[in-house]
């Protein structure tokens, strides 16, 4: 039993180290290296600049943008696959607010499940059909006036939940494009 527990602990430690290395690559802006470190391959991505926040959102998040307009919104959609052919679809959104205070307010609202969201543009551009983002594999951060929102969903096959979470955690640190 002790050996099994050690193996499980080592596996968790190895995953944490792999995630940390992938996050560093992503933070450095090297997406390809981040995917490689996670054992993934990029299939496709699409980037949109200068989107309108109130139009590209719903719920309380949209109401927030009506009274607190953002300065800029960029979104990237991507699809990656693992060695087993499972496909993960993800989005990362960079929202620039006028101040750190309004960015913090937006992040708190975004982090409240069911309050609405900045809506990813059509996933059909990835050729994988209409994927709906549920917020179950979600990560966000704020940095001054910038709020970064990352979400992932299974696209094809059965990628495990841990990998879906790991991918969201890694793309969350990508610099704005």
JSON list of C-alpha atoms in Angstrom, two decimals:
[
{"chain": "A", "resi": 1, "resn": "UNK", "atom": "CA", "xyz": [0.00, 0.00, 0.00]},
{"chain": "A", "resi": 2, "resn": "UNK", "atom": "CA", "xyz": [2.83, 2.39, 0.84]},
{"chain": "A", "resi": 3, "resn": "UNK", "atom": "CA", "xyz": [4.40, 1.94, -2.63]},
{"chain": "A", "resi": 4, "resn": "UNK", "atom": "CA", "xyz": [1.06, 2.67, -4.27]},
{"chain": "A", "resi": 5, "resn": "UNK", "atom": "CA", "xyz": [0.67, 5.82, -2.20]},
{"chain": "A", "resi": 6, "resn": "UNK", "atom": "CA", "xyz": [4.21, 6.91, -3.11]},
{"chain": "A", "resi": 7, "resn": "UNK", "atom": "CA", "xyz": [3.48, 6.35, -6.82]},
{"chain": "A", "resi": 8, "resn": "UNK", "atom": "CA", "xyz": [0.27, 8.38, -6.58]},
{"chain": "A", "resi": 9, "resn": "UNK", "atom": "CA", "xyz": [2.11, 11.17, -4.79]},
{"chain": "A", "resi": 10, "resn": "UNK", "atom": "CA", "xyz": [4.96, 11.13, -7.33]},
{"chain": "A", "resi": 11, "resn": "UNK", "atom": "CA", "xyz": [2.43, 11.21, -10.17]},
{"chain": "A", "resi": 12, "resn": "UNK", "atom": "CA", "xyz": [0.72, 14.26, -8.65]},
{"chain": "A", "resi": 13, "resn": "UNK", "atom": "CA", "xyz": [4.07, 15.96, -8.15]},
{"chain": "A", "resi": 14, "resn": "UNK", "atom": "CA", "xyz": [5.07, 15.19, -11.72]},
{"chain": "A", "resi": 15, "resn": "UNK", "atom": "CA", "xyz": [1.79, 16.66, -12.99]},
{"chain": "A", "resi": 16, "resn": "UNK", "atom": "CA", "xyz": [2.30, 19.82, -10.93]},
{"chain": "A", "resi": 17, "resn": "UNK", "atom": "CA", "xyz": [5.85, 20.18, -12.26]},
{"chain": "A", "resi": 18, "resn": "UNK", "atom": "CA", "xyz": [4.66, 19.62, -15.83]},
{"chain": "A", "resi": 19, "resn": "UNK", "atom": "CA", "xyz": [1.93, 22.23, -15.38]},
{"chain": "A", "resi": 20, "resn": "UNK", "atom": "CA", "xyz": [4.42, 24.71, -13.90]},
{"chain": "A", "resi": 21, "resn": "UNK", "atom": "CA", "xyz": [6.80, 24.25, -16.86]},
{"chain": "A", "resi": 22, "resn": "UNK", "atom": "CA", "xyz": [3.92, 24.60, -19.34]},
{"chain": "A", "resi": 23, "resn": "UNK", "atom": "CA", "xyz": [2.68, 27.74, -17.56]},
{"chain": "A", "resi": 24, "resn": "UNK", "atom": "CA", "xyz": [6.17, 29.26, -17.77]},
{"chain": "A", "resi": 25, "resn": "UNK", "atom": "CA", "xyz": [6.31, 28.57, -21.51]},
{"chain": "A", "resi": 26, "resn": "UNK", "atom": "CA", "xyz": [2.84, 30.10, -21.94]},
{"chain": "A", "resi": 27, "resn": "UNK", "atom": "CA", "xyz": [3.81, 33.12, -19.84]},
{"chain": "A", "resi": 28, "resn": "UNK", "atom": "CA", "xyz": [6.84, 33.56, -22.12]},
{"chain": "A", "resi": 29, "resn": "UNK", "atom": "CA", "xyz": [4.43, 33.56, -25.09]},
{"chain": "A", "resi": 30, "resn": "UNK", "atom": "CA", "xyz": [5.62, 30.18, -26.44]},
{"chain": "A", "resi": 31, "resn": "UNK", "atom": "CA", "xyz": [2.31, 28.38, -26.96]},
{"chain": "A", "resi": 32, "resn": "UNK", "atom": "CA", "xyz": [3.84, 25.55, -28.99]},
{"chain": "A", "resi": 33, "resn": "UNK", "atom": "CA", "xyz": [6.23, 24.73, -26.16]},
{"chain": "A", "resi": 34, "resn": "UNK", "atom": "CA", "xyz": [3.42, 24.90, -23.58]},
{"chain": "A", "resi": 35, "resn": "UNK", "atom": "CA", "xyz": [1.40, 22.38, -25.62]},
{"chain": "A", "resi": 36, "resn": "UNK", "atom": "CA", "xyz": [4.46, 20.14, -26.03]},
{"chain": "A", "resi": 37, "resn": "UNK", "atom": "CA", "xyz": [5.07, 20.16, -22.28]},
{"chain": "A", "resi": 38, "resn": "UNK", "atom": "CA", "xyz": [1.47, 19.02, -21.74]},
{"chain": "A", "resi": 39, "resn": "UNK", "atom": "CA", "xyz": [1.80, 16.29, -24.37]},
{"chain": "A", "resi": 40, "resn": "UNK", "atom": "CA", "xyz": [-0.62, 18.09, -26.68]},
{"chain": "A", "resi": 41, "resn": "UNK", "atom": "CA", "xyz": [-0.55, 19.20, -30.30]},
{"chain": "A", "resi": 42, "resn": "UNK", "atom": "CA", "xyz": [-2.25, 22.34, -31.61]},
{"chain": "A", "resi": 43, "resn": "UNK", "atom": "CA", "xyz": [-4.81, 21.55, -34.29]},
{"chain": "A", "resi": 44, "resn": "UNK", "atom": "CA", "xyz": [-6.19, 25.00, -35.02]},
{"chain": "A", "resi": 45, "resn": "UNK", "atom": "CA", "xyz": [-6.65, 28.46, -33.53]},
{"chain": "A", "resi": 46, "resn": "UNK", "atom": "CA", "xyz": [-8.40, 31.69, -34.38]},
{"chain": "A", "resi": 47, "resn": "UNK", "atom": "CA", "xyz": [-7.87, 35.11, -32.83]},
{"chain": "A", "resi": 48, "resn": "UNK", "atom": "CA", "xyz": [-10.22, 38.09, -32.84]},
{"chain": "A", "resi": 49, "resn": "UNK", "atom": "CA", "xyz": [-9.23, 41.65, -31.90]},
{"chain": "A", "resi": 50, "resn": "UNK", "atom": "CA", "xyz": [-11.24, 44.69, -30.80]},
{"chain": "A", "resi": 51, "resn": "UNK", "atom": "CA", "xyz": [-14.46, 42.90, -29.93]},
{"chain": "A", "resi": 52, "resn": "UNK", "atom": "CA", "xyz": [-17.17, 44.86, -28.16]},
{"chain": "A", "resi": 53, "resn": "UNK", "atom": "CA", "xyz": [-17.56, 43.68, -24.57]},
{"chain": "A", "resi": 54, "resn": "UNK", "atom": "CA", "xyz": [-21.27, 44.41, -24.05]},
{"chain": "A", "resi": 55, "resn": "UNK", "atom": "CA", "xyz": [-22.16, 42.73, -27.35]},
{"chain": "A", "resi": 56, "resn": "UNK", "atom": "CA", "xyz": [-19.84, 39.77, -26.70]},
{"chain": "A", "resi": 57, "resn": "UNK", "atom": "CA", "xyz": [-21.32, 38.91, -23.28]},
{"chain": "A", "resi": 58, "resn": "UNK", "atom": "CA", "xyz": [-24.53, 37.96, -21.49]},
{"chain": "A", "resi": 59, "resn": "UNK", "atom": "CA", "xyz": [-26.22, 38.07, -18.09]},
{"chain": "A", "resi": 60, "resn": "UNK", "atom": "CA", "xyz": [-24.91, 40.20, -15.24]},
{"chain": "A", "resi": 61, "resn": "UNK", "atom": "CA", "xyz": [-21.53, 40.41, -16.99]},
{"chain": "A", "resi": 62, "resn": "UNK", "atom": "CA", "xyz": [-23.22, 42.13, -19.94]},
{"chain": "A", "resi": 63, "resn": "UNK", "atom": "CA", "xyz": [-25.06, 44.50, -17.56]},
{"chain": "A", "resi": 64, "resn": "UNK", "atom": "CA", "xyz": [-21.71, 45.31, -15.94]},
{"chain": "A", "resi": 65, "resn": "UNK", "atom": "CA", "xyz": [-20.20, 46.21, -19.34]},
{"chain": "A", "resi": 66, "resn": "UNK", "atom": "CA", "xyz": [-23.13, 48.52, -20.13]},
{"chain": "A", "resi": 67, "resn": "UNK", "atom": "CA", "xyz": [-22.27, 50.65, -17.09]},
{"chain": "A", "resi": 68, "resn": "UNK", "atom": "CA", "xyz": [-18.49, 49.93, -17.07]},
{"chain": "A", "resi": 69, "resn": "UNK", "atom": "CA", "xyz": [-17.35, 49.75, -20.72]},
{"chain": "A", "resi": 70, "resn": "UNK", "atom": "CA", "xyz": [-14.13, 47.89, -21.38]},
{"chain": "A", "resi": 71, "resn": "UNK", "atom": "CA", "xyz": [-11.22, 49.44, -23.28]},
{"chain": "A", "resi": 72, "resn": "UNK", "atom": "CA", "xyz": [-10.44, 46.32, -25.32]},
{"chain": "A", "resi": 73, "resn": "UNK", "atom": "CA", "xyz": [-11.40, 42.66, -25.77]},
{"chain": "A", "resi": 74, "resn": "UNK", "atom": "CA", "xyz": [-9.35, 40.04, -27.60]},
{"chain": "A", "resi": 75, "resn": "UNK", "atom": "CA", "xyz": [-10.30, 36.37, -27.82]},
{"chain": "A", "resi": 76, "resn": "UNK", "atom": "CA", "xyz": [-8.50, 33.29, -29.00]},
{"chain": "A", "resi": 77, "resn": "UNK", "atom": "CA", "xyz": [-10.19, 29.97, -29.72]},
{"chain": "A", "resi": 78, "resn": "UNK", "atom": "CA", "xyz": [-8.03, 26.88, -30.04]},
{"chain": "A", "resi": 79, "resn": "UNK", "atom": "CA", "xyz": [-8.22, 23.12, -30.45]},
{"chain": "A", "resi": 80, "resn": "UNK", "atom": "CA", "xyz": [-5.50, 20.77, -29.21]},
{"chain": "A", "resi": 81, "resn": "UNK", "atom": "CA", "xyz": [-5.28, 16.99, -29.20]},
{"chain": "A", "resi": 82, "resn": "UNK", "atom": "CA", "xyz": [-3.57, 14.46, -26.98]},
{"chain": "A", "resi": 83, "resn": "UNK", "atom": "CA", "xyz": [-1.76, 11.27, -28.06]},
{"chain": "A", "resi": 84, "resn": "UNK", "atom": "CA", "xyz": [-5.04, 9.32, -27.83]},
{"chain": "A", "resi": 85, "resn": "UNK", "atom": "CA", "xyz": [-6.80, 11.60, -30.34]},
{"chain": "A", "resi": 86, "resn": "UNK", "atom": "CA", "xyz": [-8.96, 13.33, -27.74]},
{"chain": "A", "resi": 87, "resn": "UNK", "atom": "CA", "xyz": [-9.60, 16.96, -28.65]},
{"chain": "A", "resi": 88, "resn": "UNK", "atom": "CA", "xyz": [-9.87, 19.86, -26.23]},
{"chain": "A", "resi": 89, "resn": "UNK", "atom": "CA", "xyz": [-11.45, 23.11, -27.36]},
{"chain": "A", "resi": 90, "resn": "UNK", "atom": "CA", "xyz": [-10.57, 26.21, -25.41]},
{"chain": "A", "resi": 91, "resn": "UNK", "atom": "CA", "xyz": [-10.83, 29.94, -25.31]},
{"chain": "A", "resi": 92, "resn": "UNK", "atom": "CA", "xyz": [-8.76, 32.62, -23.68]},
{"chain": "A", "resi": 93, "resn": "UNK", "atom": "CA", "xyz": [-10.08, 36.17, -23.45]},
{"chain": "A", "resi": 94, "resn": "UNK", "atom": "CA", "xyz": [-8.13, 39.28, -22.55]},
{"chain": "A", "resi": 95, "resn": "UNK", "atom": "CA", "xyz": [-10.35, 42.10, -21.28]},
{"chain": "A", "resi": 96, "resn": "UNK", "atom": "CA", "xyz": [-8.71, 45.47, -20.70]},
{"chain": "A", "resi": 97, "resn": "UNK", "atom": "CA", "xyz": [-10.69, 47.67, -18.31]},
{"chain": "A", "resi": 98, "resn": "UNK", "atom": "CA", "xyz": [-10.16, 51.40, -17.63]},
{"chain": "A", "resi": 99, "resn": "UNK", "atom": "CA", "xyz": [-8.83, 50.73, -14.11]},
{"chain": "A", "resi": 100, "resn": "UNK", "atom": "CA", "xyz": [-7.62, 48.04, -11.77]},
{"chain": "A", "resi": 101, "resn": "UNK", "atom": "CA", "xyz": [-10.72, 48.55, -9.62]},
{"chain": "A", "resi": 102, "resn": "UNK", "atom": "CA", "xyz": [-13.11, 47.90, -12.52]},
{"chain": "A", "resi": 103, "resn": "UNK", "atom": "CA", "xyz": [-10.99, 44.88, -13.55]},
{"chain": "A", "resi": 104, "resn": "UNK", "atom": "CA", "xyz": [-11.28, 43.46, -10.02]},
{"chain": "A", "resi": 105, "resn": "UNK", "atom": "CA", "xyz": [-15.06, 43.98, -10.10]},
{"chain": "A", "resi": 106, "resn": "UNK", "atom": "CA", "xyz": [-15.30, 42.20, -13.45]},
{"chain": "A", "resi": 107, "resn": "UNK", "atom": "CA", "xyz": [-13.16, 39.28, -12.24]},
{"chain": "A", "resi": 108, "resn": "UNK", "atom": "CA", "xyz": [-15.32, 38.82, -9.13]},
{"chain": "A", "resi": 109, "resn": "UNK", "atom": "CA", "xyz": [-18.45, 38.82, -11.29]},
{"chain": "A", "resi": 110, "resn": "UNK", "atom": "CA", "xyz": [-16.92, 36.43, -13.88]},
{"chain": "A", "resi": 111, "resn": "UNK", "atom": "CA", "xyz": [-15.80, 34.08, -11.09]},
{"chain": "A", "resi": 112, "resn": "UNK", "atom": "CA", "xyz": [-19.39, 33.80, -9.79]},
{"chain": "A", "resi": 113, "resn": "UNK", "atom": "CA", "xyz": [-20.88, 30.79, -11.55]},
{"chain": "A", "resi": 114, "resn": "UNK", "atom": "CA", "xyz": [-24.19, 31.61, -13.24]},
{"chain": "A", "resi": 115, "resn": "UNK", "atom": "CA", "xyz": [-23.61, 35.38, -13.40]},
{"chain": "A", "resi": 116, "resn": "UNK", "atom": "CA", "xyz": [-23.02, 35.42, -17.15]},
{"chain": "A", "resi": 117, "resn": "UNK", "atom": "CA", "xyz": [-19.87, 35.45, -19.19]},
{"chain": "A", "resi": 118, "resn": "UNK", "atom": "CA", "xyz": [-17.88, 37.01, -21.95]},
{"chain": "A", "resi": 119, "resn": "UNK", "atom": "CA", "xyz": [-19.10, 34.81, -24.80]},
{"chain": "A", "resi": 120, "resn": "UNK", "atom": "CA", "xyz": [-16.53, 33.04, -26.95]},
{"chain": "A", "resi": 121, "resn": "UNK", "atom": "CA", "xyz": [-17.08, 33.75, -30.63]},
{"chain": "A", "resi": 122, "resn": "UNK", "atom": "CA", "xyz": [-18.36, 30.86, -32.76]},
{"chain": "A", "resi": 123, "resn": "UNK", "atom": "CA", "xyz": [-16.47, 27.63, -32.22]},
{"chain": "A", "resi": 124, "resn": "UNK", "atom": "CA", "xyz": [-17.57, 26.58, -35.70]},
{"chain": "A", "resi": 125, "resn": "UNK", "atom": "CA", "xyz": [-14.43, 28.33, -37.00]},
{"chain": "A", "resi": 126, "resn": "UNK", "atom": "CA", "xyz": [-12.44, 25.41, -35.56]},
{"chain": "A", "resi": 127, "resn": "UNK", "atom": "CA", "xyz": [-14.38, 22.91, -37.66]},
{"chain": "A", "resi": 128, "resn": "UNK", "atom": "CA", "xyz": [-15.62, 21.03, -34.58]},
{"chain": "A", "resi": 129, "resn": "UNK", "atom": "CA", "xyz": [-19.24, 22.16, -34.52]},
{"chain": "A", "resi": 130, "resn": "UNK", "atom": "CA", "xyz": [-20.85, 24.38, -31.95]},
{"chain": "A", "resi": 131, "resn": "UNK", "atom": "CA", "xyz": [-19.13, 23.74, -28.61]},
{"chain": "A", "resi": 132, "resn": "UNK", "atom": "CA", "xyz": [-20.88, 25.34, -25.63]},
{"chain": "A", "resi": 133, "resn": "UNK", "atom": "CA", "xyz": [-18.64, 26.54, -22.84]},
{"chain": "A", "resi": 134, "resn": "UNK", "atom": "CA", "xyz": [-20.10, 25.57, -19.47]},
{"chain": "A", "resi": 135, "resn": "UNK", "atom": "CA", "xyz": [-17.61, 27.20, -17.10]},
{"chain": "A", "resi": 136, "resn": "UNK", "atom": "CA", "xyz": [-16.79, 23.83, -15.51]},
{"chain": "A", "resi": 137, "resn": "UNK", "atom": "CA", "xyz": [-13.16, 24.00, -16.69]},
{"chain": "A", "resi": 138, "resn": "UNK", "atom": "CA", "xyz": [-12.42, 27.64, -15.98]},
{"chain": "A", "resi": 139, "resn": "UNK", "atom": "CA", "xyz": [-9.52, 29.74, -14.80]},
{"chain": "A", "resi": 140, "resn": "UNK", "atom": "CA", "xyz": [-9.15, 33.52, -14.51]},
{"chain": "A", "resi": 141, "resn": "UNK", "atom": "CA", "xyz": [-6.73, 36.11, -13.25]},
{"chain": "A", "resi": 142, "resn": "UNK", "atom": "CA", "xyz": [-6.41, 39.86, -13.10]},
{"chain": "A", "resi": 143, "resn": "UNK", "atom": "CA", "xyz": [-3.28, 41.92, -13.53]},
{"chain": "A", "resi": 144, "resn": "UNK", "atom": "CA", "xyz": [-3.85, 45.64, -13.05]},
{"chain": "A", "resi": 145, "resn": "UNK", "atom": "CA", "xyz": [-6.51, 46.66, -15.56]},
{"chain": "A", "resi": 146, "resn": "UNK", "atom": "CA", "xyz": [-6.33, 43.32, -17.43]},
{"chain": "A", "resi": 147, "resn": "UNK", "atom": "CA", "xyz": [-8.67, 40.39, -16.78]},
{"chain": "A", "resi": 148, "resn": "UNK", "atom": "CA", "xyz": [-7.85, 37.05, -18.41]},
{"chain": "A", "resi": 149, "resn": "UNK", "atom": "CA", "xyz": [-10.54, 34.37, -18.69]},
{"chain": "A", "resi": 150, "resn": "UNK", "atom": "CA", "xyz": [-9.79, 30.84, -19.88]},
{"chain": "A", "resi": 151, "resn": "UNK", "atom": "CA", "xyz": [-12.23, 27.98, -20.43]},
{"chain": "A", "resi": 152, "resn": "UNK", "atom": "CA", "xyz": [-11.96, 24.52, -21.96]},
{"chain": "A", "resi": 153, "resn": "UNK", "atom": "CA", "xyz": [-14.40, 21.83, -23.08]},
{"chain": "A", "resi": 154, "resn": "UNK", "atom": "CA", "xyz": [-14.13, 18.39, -24.64]},
{"chain": "A", "resi": 155, "resn": "UNK", "atom": "CA", "xyz": [-14.28, 18.70, -28.43]},
{"chain": "A", "resi": 156, "resn": "UNK", "atom": "CA", "xyz": [-14.00, 15.07, -29.48]},
{"chain": "A", "resi": 157, "resn": "UNK", "atom": "CA", "xyz": [-13.30, 11.86, -27.62]},
{"chain": "A", "resi": 158, "resn": "UNK", "atom": "CA", "xyz": [-13.06, 11.84, -23.85]},
{"chain": "A", "resi": 159, "resn": "UNK", "atom": "CA", "xyz": [-10.28, 14.09, -22.54]},
{"chain": "A", "resi": 160, "resn": "UNK", "atom": "CA", "xyz": [-10.12, 13.73, -18.77]},
{"chain": "A", "resi": 161, "resn": "UNK", "atom": "CA", "xyz": [-11.27, 16.51, -16.45]},
{"chain": "A", "resi": 162, "resn": "UNK", "atom": "CA", "xyz": [-7.80, 16.94, -14.94]},
{"chain": "A", "resi": 163, "resn": "UNK", "atom": "CA", "xyz": [-6.31, 17.72, -18.37]},
{"chain": "A", "resi": 164, "resn": "UNK", "atom": "CA", "xyz": [-9.18, 20.08, -19.21]},
{"chain": "A", "resi": 165, "resn": "UNK", "atom": "CA", "xyz": [-8.45, 21.98, -15.98]},
{"chain": "A", "resi": 166, "resn": "UNK", "atom": "CA", "xyz": [-4.71, 21.92, -16.61]},
{"chain": "A", "resi": 167, "resn": "UNK", "atom": "CA", "xyz": [-5.11, 23.42, -20.10]},
{"chain": "A", "resi": 168, "resn": "UNK", "atom": "CA", "xyz": [-7.33, 26.24, -18.73]},
{"chain": "A", "resi": 169, "resn": "UNK", "atom": "CA", "xyz": [-4.75, 26.93, -16.03]},
{"chain": "A", "resi": 170, "resn": "UNK", "atom": "CA", "xyz": [-1.92, 27.10, -18.57]},
{"chain": "A", "resi": 171, "resn": "UNK", "atom": "CA", "xyz": [-3.58, 29.33, -21.19]},
{"chain": "A", "resi": 172, "resn": "UNK", "atom": "CA", "xyz": [-4.69, 31.71, -18.46]},
{"chain": "A", "resi": 173, "resn": "UNK", "atom": "CA", "xyz": [-1.13, 33.09, -18.32]},
{"chain": "A", "resi": 174, "resn": "UNK", "atom": "CA", "xyz": [-0.71, 33.65, -22.07]},
{"chain": "A", "resi": 175, "resn": "UNK", "atom": "CA", "xyz": [0.14, 37.29, -22.77]},
{"chain": "A", "resi": 176, "resn": "UNK", "atom": "CA", "xyz": [-2.37, 39.32, -24.79]},
{"chain": "A", "resi": 177, "resn": "UNK", "atom": "CA", "xyz": [-1.78, 39.01, -28.51]}
]
